[in-house]
Amino acid sequence: MAFIETRLPDDVRYGMLSGPVFNTEIIELNSGREQRNVGWSQPRREYQVEYVRDLTQLKALHSFFRITQGMAHGFRLKDWLDYRVEQAEGIIGTGVGTSETVYQLSKLYFYDSLQSYTPVTKVVSGSVTVYRNGSVFPSSGNWSLDYNTGIITMTAGQAGHTLQWSGEFDVPVRFNTDKLSA
């Protein structure tokens, strides 16, 4: 599958329905209890772009759909419900080295005492701030980021330091059909 590092146009995605989707199989046992099997470690996201307000939006969607060739090519999408990471949510990790070390950016989701992490792979260029022990850690000579993978390479001393980030990200998606009915 090819991936196009372009967002679905803003005017098309505004007003879409969205949310995470999990894959859980529930098996009823003879004892009356249930066994739950979780199929995916991370949820997939599902979006419905059904609300196109005018001809300009329809033309933009039509062009974008042709460029992606329906389901053939993935693309970036801004999920208005989940596109920003605050410093407390932006997890890089605890530094382990003094030379070049690679980390995956992650977002922490928490509710009460419960928490879950998800990797962030499609970072919005120019939106990222990195923190070392709570203070801004400038990029100049200290780190570099691949905005298409969410892989950050630390090039300066990070051993034992708490590393966090803040910024914006997109979601990698594809159309789930090869037919655009308009």
XYZ file of N, CA and C in Angstrom:
546
model
N 0.846 -1.189 0.000
C 0.000 0.000 0.000
C 0.879 1.236 0.000
N 0.603 2.154 -0.877
C 1.307 3.429 -0.918
C 0.625 4.401 0.050
N 1.390 5.384 0.484
C 0.838 6.379 1.395
C 1.145 7.761 0.852
N 0.137 8.621 0.856
C 0.281 9.990 0.392
C 0.344 10.885 1.634
N 1.460 11.571 1.817
C 1.649 12.409 3.010
C 0.905 13.740 2.870
N -0.395 13.662 2.604
C -1.253 14.833 2.442
C -2.527 14.608 3.246
N -3.039 15.696 3.826
C -4.292 15.621 4.580
C -5.497 15.700 3.664
N -6.567 15.006 4.086
C -7.862 15.210 3.462
C -8.188 16.695 3.620
N -8.678 17.375 2.592
C -8.927 18.818 2.689
C -9.798 19.201 3.895
N -9.426 20.324 4.523
C -10.116 20.797 5.732
C -11.612 20.929 5.549
N -12.045 21.522 4.445
C -13.477 21.768 4.275
C -14.273 20.486 4.075
N -13.630 19.405 3.655
C -14.325 18.133 3.477
C -14.477 17.412 4.811
N -13.448 17.431 5.639
C -13.485 16.637 6.864
C -14.255 17.311 8.000
N -14.531 18.599 7.887
C -15.271 19.287 8.933
C -16.683 18.717 9.031
N -17.091 18.300 10.214
C -18.429 17.762 10.428
C -18.525 16.257 10.287
N -17.389 15.580 10.131
C -17.437 14.119 9.987
C -17.697 13.455 11.336
N -18.189 12.228 11.299
C -18.365 11.418 12.492
C -17.125 10.554 12.657
N -16.661 10.380 13.896
C -15.434 9.607 14.086
C -15.389 8.968 15.458
N -14.456 8.033 15.589
C -14.221 7.414 16.883
C -13.372 6.164 16.786
N -12.823 5.736 17.918
C -12.017 4.512 17.931
C -12.900 3.272 17.838
N -12.357 2.222 17.201
C -13.069 0.958 17.041
C -12.167 -0.159 17.566
N -12.697 -0.973 18.443
C -11.958 -2.108 18.991
C -12.497 -3.407 18.406
N -11.757 -4.479 18.583
C -12.155 -5.785 18.077
C -12.148 -6.763 19.250
N -13.306 -6.966 19.867
C -13.420 -7.833 21.036
C -14.384 -8.974 20.733
N -13.929 -10.179 20.993
C -14.773 -11.363 20.832
C -15.201 -11.814 22.231
N -16.503 -11.962 22.433
C -17.028 -12.400 23.725
C -17.553 -13.819 23.579
N -17.014 -14.704 24.391
C -17.405 -16.109 24.368
C -18.143 -16.426 25.665
N -19.374 -16.910 25.543
C -20.138 -17.308 26.726
C -19.751 -18.737 27.105
N -19.313 -18.908 28.327
C -18.893 -20.223 28.812
C -20.079 -20.998 29.381
N -19.945 -22.309 29.486
C -21.015 -23.134 30.060
C -21.331 -22.744 31.494
N -20.373 -22.180 32.185
C -20.575 -21.772 33.575
C -21.429 -20.511 33.690
N -21.673 -19.834 32.553
C -22.438 -18.591 32.578
C -21.534 -17.366 32.571
N -20.277 -17.584 32.775
C -19.321 -16.469 32.721
C -18.959 -16.178 31.274
N -18.229 -15.071 31.091
C -17.791 -14.688 29.756
C -16.277 -14.665 29.665
N -15.781 -15.024 28.515
C -14.361 -14.899 28.188
C -14.259 -13.823 27.120
N -13.424 -12.814 27.356
C -13.269 -11.739 26.378
C -11.881 -11.816 25.755
N -11.833 -11.865 24.451
C -10.575 -11.884 23.715
C -10.442 -10.580 22.945
N -9.379 -9.840 23.235
C -9.127 -8.569 22.568
C -8.270 -8.841 21.338
N -8.800 -8.527 20.155
C -8.124 -8.841 18.901
C -7.016 -7.877 18.512
N -7.132 -6.613 18.878
C -6.147 -5.604 18.493
C -5.601 -4.929 19.739
N -4.291 -4.689 19.778
C -3.696 -3.998 20.925
C -3.990 -2.499 20.887
N -4.221 -1.964 19.699
C -4.574 -0.553 19.536
C -5.870 -0.477 18.729
N -6.725 0.490 19.036
C -7.964 0.596 18.259
C -7.694 1.117 16.848
N -8.547 0.734 15.941
C -8.583 1.377 14.634
C -9.526 2.560 14.778
N -9.454 3.467 13.857
C -10.350 4.620 13.890
C -11.262 4.541 12.680
N -12.500 4.918 12.890
C -13.476 4.872 11.810
C -14.082 6.261 11.645
N -14.183 6.693 10.399
C -14.686 8.031 10.094
C -15.765 7.939 9.029
N -16.755 8.803 9.136
C -17.804 8.897 8.126
C -17.851 10.326 7.620
N -17.490 10.496 6.370
C -17.541 11.811 5.744
C -18.786 11.815 4.867
N -19.913 12.120 5.474
C -21.182 12.093 4.747
C -21.803 13.473 4.597
N -21.272 14.431 5.318
C -21.871 15.752 5.330
C -21.056 16.687 4.443
N -21.390 16.748 3.177
C -20.741 17.659 2.240
C -21.746 18.761 1.947
N -21.390 20.002 2.299
C -22.353 21.102 2.284
C -22.570 21.760 0.921
N -21.537 21.762 0.053
C -21.710 22.480 -1.211
C -20.874 21.839 -2.319
N -21.016 22.365 -3.510
C -20.349 21.828 -4.684
C -18.823 21.938 -4.563
N -18.322 22.985 -3.950
C -16.873 23.152 -3.776
C -16.297 22.006 -2.950
N -16.963 21.650 -1.859
C -16.516 20.529 -1.028
C -16.609 19.217 -1.788
N -17.674 19.028 -2.537
C -17.855 17.796 -3.305
C -16.760 17.652 -4.356
N -16.409 18.741 -5.026
C -15.335 18.701 -6.014
C -13.997 18.363 -5.357
N -13.727 18.937 -4.175
C -12.478 18.644 -3.457
C -12.421 17.173 -3.066
N -13.536 16.638 -2.562
C -13.590 15.227 -2.194
C -13.414 14.348 -3.424
N -14.058 14.692 -4.500
C -13.956 13.935 -5.749
C -12.506 13.891 -6.236
N -11.837 15.027 -6.266
C -10.437 15.084 -6.699
C -9.540 14.265 -5.786
N -9.733 14.411 -4.486
C -8.904 13.688 -3.519
C -9.117 12.181 -3.659
N -10.364 11.774 -3.831
C -10.693 10.357 -3.994
C -10.013 9.788 -5.240
N -9.996 10.572 -6.326
C -9.330 10.118 -7.550
C -7.822 9.996 -7.343
N -7.237 10.936 -6.627
C -5.788 10.907 -6.364
C -5.414 9.670 -5.546
N -6.232 9.331 -4.548
C -5.931 8.163 -3.704
C -6.350 6.858 -4.366
N -7.057 6.954 -5.467
C -7.575 5.781 -6.193
C -8.410 4.904 -5.259
N -9.327 5.562 -4.569
C -10.205 4.845 -3.637
C -9.409 4.282 -2.486
N -9.429 2.973 -2.333
C -8.759 2.314 -1.210
C -7.258 2.120 -1.424
N -6.739 2.428 -2.614
C -5.362 2.070 -2.966
C -4.294 2.787 -2.147
N -4.514 4.061 -1.816
C -3.469 4.832 -1.143
C -4.003 5.437 0.153
N -3.231 5.302 1.212
C -3.575 5.926 2.477
C -3.234 7.405 2.445
N -3.718 8.129 3.445
C -3.465 9.564 3.535
C -3.633 10.011 4.980
N -3.288 11.249 5.245
C -3.406 11.829 6.586
C -4.805 12.415 6.786
N -5.266 12.359 8.042
C -6.553 12.948 8.387
C -6.420 13.616 9.748
N -6.930 14.817 9.880
C -6.956 15.487 11.177
C -8.237 15.069 11.870
N -8.090 14.365 12.973
C -9.233 13.937 13.777
C -9.504 15.040 14.794
N -10.553 15.808 14.579
C -10.832 16.965 15.435
C -11.078 16.576 16.890
N -11.360 15.314 17.136
C -11.553 14.839 18.503
C -10.232 14.484 19.174
N -9.196 14.191 18.372
C -7.938 13.695 18.923
C -6.776 14.020 17.981
N -6.280 15.253 18.053
C -5.188 15.657 17.174
C -4.065 16.393 17.908
N -4.250 16.676 19.171
C -3.280 17.468 19.927
C -2.758 16.669 21.117
N -1.469 16.857 21.407
C -0.833 16.220 22.557
C -0.284 17.319 23.454
N -0.719 17.314 24.714
C -0.177 18.250 25.702
C 1.055 17.610 26.337
N 1.870 18.402 26.992
C 3.118 17.898 27.576
C 2.897 16.699 28.492
N 1.865 16.722 29.323
C 1.612 15.618 30.264
C 1.229 14.332 29.542
N 0.728 14.434 28.300
C 0.299 13.269 27.525
C 1.377 12.770 26.566
N 2.332 13.614 26.240
C 3.332 13.309 25.223
C 4.507 12.538 25.787
N 4.531 11.257 25.552
C 5.544 10.386 26.131
C 6.624 10.065 25.101
N 7.861 10.327 25.472
C 9.007 9.848 24.701
C 9.671 8.735 25.491
N 9.914 8.979 26.771
C 10.493 7.947 27.629
C 11.526 8.521 28.572
N 12.252 7.628 29.210
C 13.374 8.020 30.054
C 14.633 7.787 29.246
N 15.445 8.822 29.144
C 16.649 8.724 28.338
C 17.550 7.586 28.781
N 18.086 6.863 27.816
C 18.916 5.696 28.128
C 20.354 5.851 27.650
N 20.652 6.914 26.926
C 22.000 7.016 26.389
C 22.535 8.421 26.376
N 23.802 8.516 26.075
C 24.436 9.824 25.930
C 24.765 10.105 24.475
N 24.694 9.072 23.636
C 24.905 9.260 22.206
C 23.566 9.092 21.489
N 23.592 8.914 20.194
C 22.374 8.836 19.405
C 21.461 7.694 19.853
N 20.226 8.034 20.245
C 19.231 7.057 20.691
C 17.911 7.366 20.006
N 17.188 6.316 19.586
C 15.946 6.467 18.827
C 14.754 6.094 19.707
N 13.685 6.893 19.638
C 12.456 6.668 20.398
C 11.257 6.842 19.466
N 10.125 6.240 19.840
C 8.858 6.434 19.134
C 7.995 7.386 19.958
N 7.495 8.471 19.356
C 6.583 9.360 20.067
C 5.306 8.597 20.407
N 4.756 8.845 21.587
C 3.514 8.199 22.023
C 2.626 9.221 22.699
N 1.337 8.894 22.741
C 0.375 9.710 23.482
C -0.201 8.858 24.597
N -0.269 9.447 25.781
C -0.836 8.793 26.951
C -2.298 9.200 27.078
N -3.175 8.202 27.157
C -4.597 8.432 27.439
C -4.825 7.974 28.863
N -5.470 8.808 29.655
C -5.696 8.413 31.044
C -7.070 8.843 31.516
N -7.590 8.042 32.412
C -8.867 8.319 33.059
C -8.756 7.777 34.472
N -8.889 8.663 35.445
C -8.736 8.282 36.846
C -7.343 7.670 37.018
N -7.222 6.443 37.476
C -5.907 5.817 37.646
C -5.560 4.881 36.483
N -6.424 4.817 35.476
C -6.200 3.941 34.331
C -5.468 4.693 33.223
N -4.627 3.978 32.480
C -3.911 4.633 31.392
C -3.613 3.672 30.250
N -3.431 4.264 29.075
C -3.125 3.514 27.866
C -2.242 4.396 26.986
N -1.309 3.773 26.272
C -0.423 4.500 25.371
C -0.725 4.100 23.931
N -0.531 5.034 23.024
C -0.616 4.708 21.607
C 0.522 5.411 20.878
N 1.161 4.737 19.943
C 2.225 5.387 19.178
C 1.656 6.461 18.253
N 2.400 7.529 18.071
C 2.015 8.602 17.167
C 2.975 8.555 15.985
N 2.438 8.369 14.793
C 3.299 8.189 13.625
C 3.233 9.328 12.616
N 2.169 10.079 12.563
C 2.022 11.140 11.558
C 1.972 12.496 12.259
N 3.144 13.021 12.573
C 3.267 14.263 13.333
C 3.148 15.449 12.372
N 2.492 16.515 12.824
C 2.338 17.720 12.008
C 3.640 18.518 12.068
N 4.218 18.745 10.918
C 5.500 19.442 10.811
C 5.458 20.815 11.476
N 6.481 21.111 12.255
C 6.607 22.411 12.906
C 5.803 22.583 14.177
N 5.053 21.566 14.607
C 4.177 21.719 15.778
C 4.792 21.172 17.069
N 5.939 20.506 16.990
C 6.464 19.755 18.129
C 7.401 20.579 19.013
N 7.187 20.442 20.327
C 8.109 20.940 21.335
C 8.533 19.742 22.169
N 9.833 19.598 22.410
C 10.354 18.497 23.214
C 10.783 19.057 24.564
N 10.558 18.258 25.618
C 10.897 18.658 26.983
C 11.849 17.640 27.600
N 12.823 18.134 28.330
C 13.724 17.276 29.097
C 13.572 17.705 30.553
N 13.098 16.781 31.382
C 12.822 17.064 32.799
C 11.923 18.284 32.973
N 10.919 18.418 32.082
C 9.920 19.476 32.209
C 10.288 20.795 31.558
N 11.521 20.960 31.103
C 11.942 22.207 30.463
C 12.096 21.989 28.962
N 11.850 23.043 28.206
C 11.977 22.947 26.759
C 13.392 22.513 26.402
N 13.489 21.538 25.512
C 14.755 20.982 25.050
C 14.868 21.334 23.571
N 15.617 22.385 23.223
C 15.652 22.843 21.838
C 16.187 21.780 20.885
N 15.696 21.810 19.637
C 16.084 20.794 18.662
C 17.516 20.989 18.177
N 17.966 22.182 18.119
C 19.274 22.500 17.561
C 20.390 21.648 18.174
N 20.824 20.631 17.416
C 21.909 19.765 17.859
C 21.538 18.757 18.927
N 20.282 18.746 19.375
C 19.864 17.848 20.453
C 19.004 16.689 19.980
N 18.149 16.935 18.975
C 17.250 15.895 18.487
C 16.772 16.234 17.085
N 16.323 15.188 16.383
C 15.696 15.364 15.074
C 14.495 14.436 15.020
N 13.501 14.820 14.240
C 12.233 14.090 14.202
C 11.839 13.788 12.767
N 11.425 12.546 12.518
C 10.847 12.176 11.236
C 9.331 12.359 11.382
N 8.796 13.379 10.752
C 7.387 13.727 10.897
C 6.456 12.704 10.235
N 6.993 11.838 9.402
C 6.174 10.826 8.738
C 6.112 9.510 9.499
N 6.973 9.321 10.493
C 6.988 8.076 11.271
C 6.828 8.288 12.776
N 7.064 9.510 13.260
C 7.030 9.771 14.697
C 8.271 9.269 15.412
N 9.319 8.952 14.662
C 10.576 8.498 15.260
C 11.433 9.729 15.554
N 11.825 9.864 16.825
C 12.684 10.965 17.233
C 14.055 10.400 17.590
N 15.089 11.039 17.091
C 16.464 10.626 17.359
C 17.102 11.665 18.254
N 17.470 11.243 19.458
C 18.151 12.120 20.399
C 19.642 12.049 20.103
N 20.253 13.220 19.908
C 21.673 13.268 19.584
C 22.495 13.887 20.703
N 21.822 14.319 21.764
C 22.538 14.922 22.897
C 22.191 14.167 24.169
N 22.909 14.439 25.227
C 22.748 13.723 26.489
C 21.326 13.674 27.000
N 20.785 12.466 27.105
C 19.444 12.287 27.643
C 19.409 11.204 28.712
N 20.556 10.615 29.043
C 20.602 9.507 30.005
C 19.974 9.919 31.337
N 18.953 9.152 31.745
C 18.297 9.379 33.026
C 17.291 10.510 33.049
N 17.160 11.240 31.964
C 16.225 12.375 31.920
C 14.847 11.915 31.448
N 13.799 12.558 31.968
C 12.435 12.310 31.510
C 12.210 13.126 30.250
N 11.804 12.451 29.180
C 11.611 13.101 27.885
C 10.131 13.083 27.515
N 9.602 14.264 27.196
C 8.196 14.411 26.825
C 8.108 15.265 25.570
N 6.910 15.346 25.013
C 6.694 16.199 23.849
C 5.283 16.748 23.857
N 5.075 17.799 23.098
C 3.734 18.322 22.842
C 3.677 18.700 21.370
N 2.480 18.726 20.827
C 2.319 19.086 19.426
C 1.051 18.508 18.841
N 0.984 18.471 17.522
C -0.189 17.969 16.812
C 0.187 16.771 15.957
N -0.813 15.942 15.679
C -0.589 14.780 14.836
C -1.816 14.512 13.978
N -1.583 13.786 12.904
C -2.654 13.323 12.030
C -2.814 11.827 12.212
N -3.877 11.289 11.663
C -4.152 9.857 11.722
C -3.967 9.284 10.314
N -3.219 8.178 10.179
C -3.123 7.545 8.866
C -4.403 6.765 8.574
N -5.028 7.055 7.435
C -6.301 6.418 7.077
C -6.303 6.070 5.589
N -7.360 5.406 5.165
C -7.629 5.160 3.748
C -9.139 5.129 3.590
N -9.594 5.317 2.377
C -11.017 5.146 2.108
C -11.343 3.663 2.210
N -12.567 3.327 2.616
C -12.948 1.916 2.731
C -13.803 1.460 1.546
N -13.728 2.216 0.469
C -14.467 1.856 -0.728
C -13.698 2.328 -1.961
N -13.946 1.667 -3.079
C -13.387 2.094 -4.352
C -14.417 2.849 -5.188
N -15.595 3.090 -4.621
C -16.672 3.742 -5.347
C -17.104 4.994 -4.601
N -17.093 6.124 -5.255
C -17.568 7.368 -4.673
C -18.923 7.685 -5.287
N -19.960 7.602 -4.487
C -21.309 7.921 -4.945
C -21.623 9.344 -4.538
N -21.841 10.197 -5.521
C -22.093 11.598 -5.204
C -23.322 12.075 -5.959
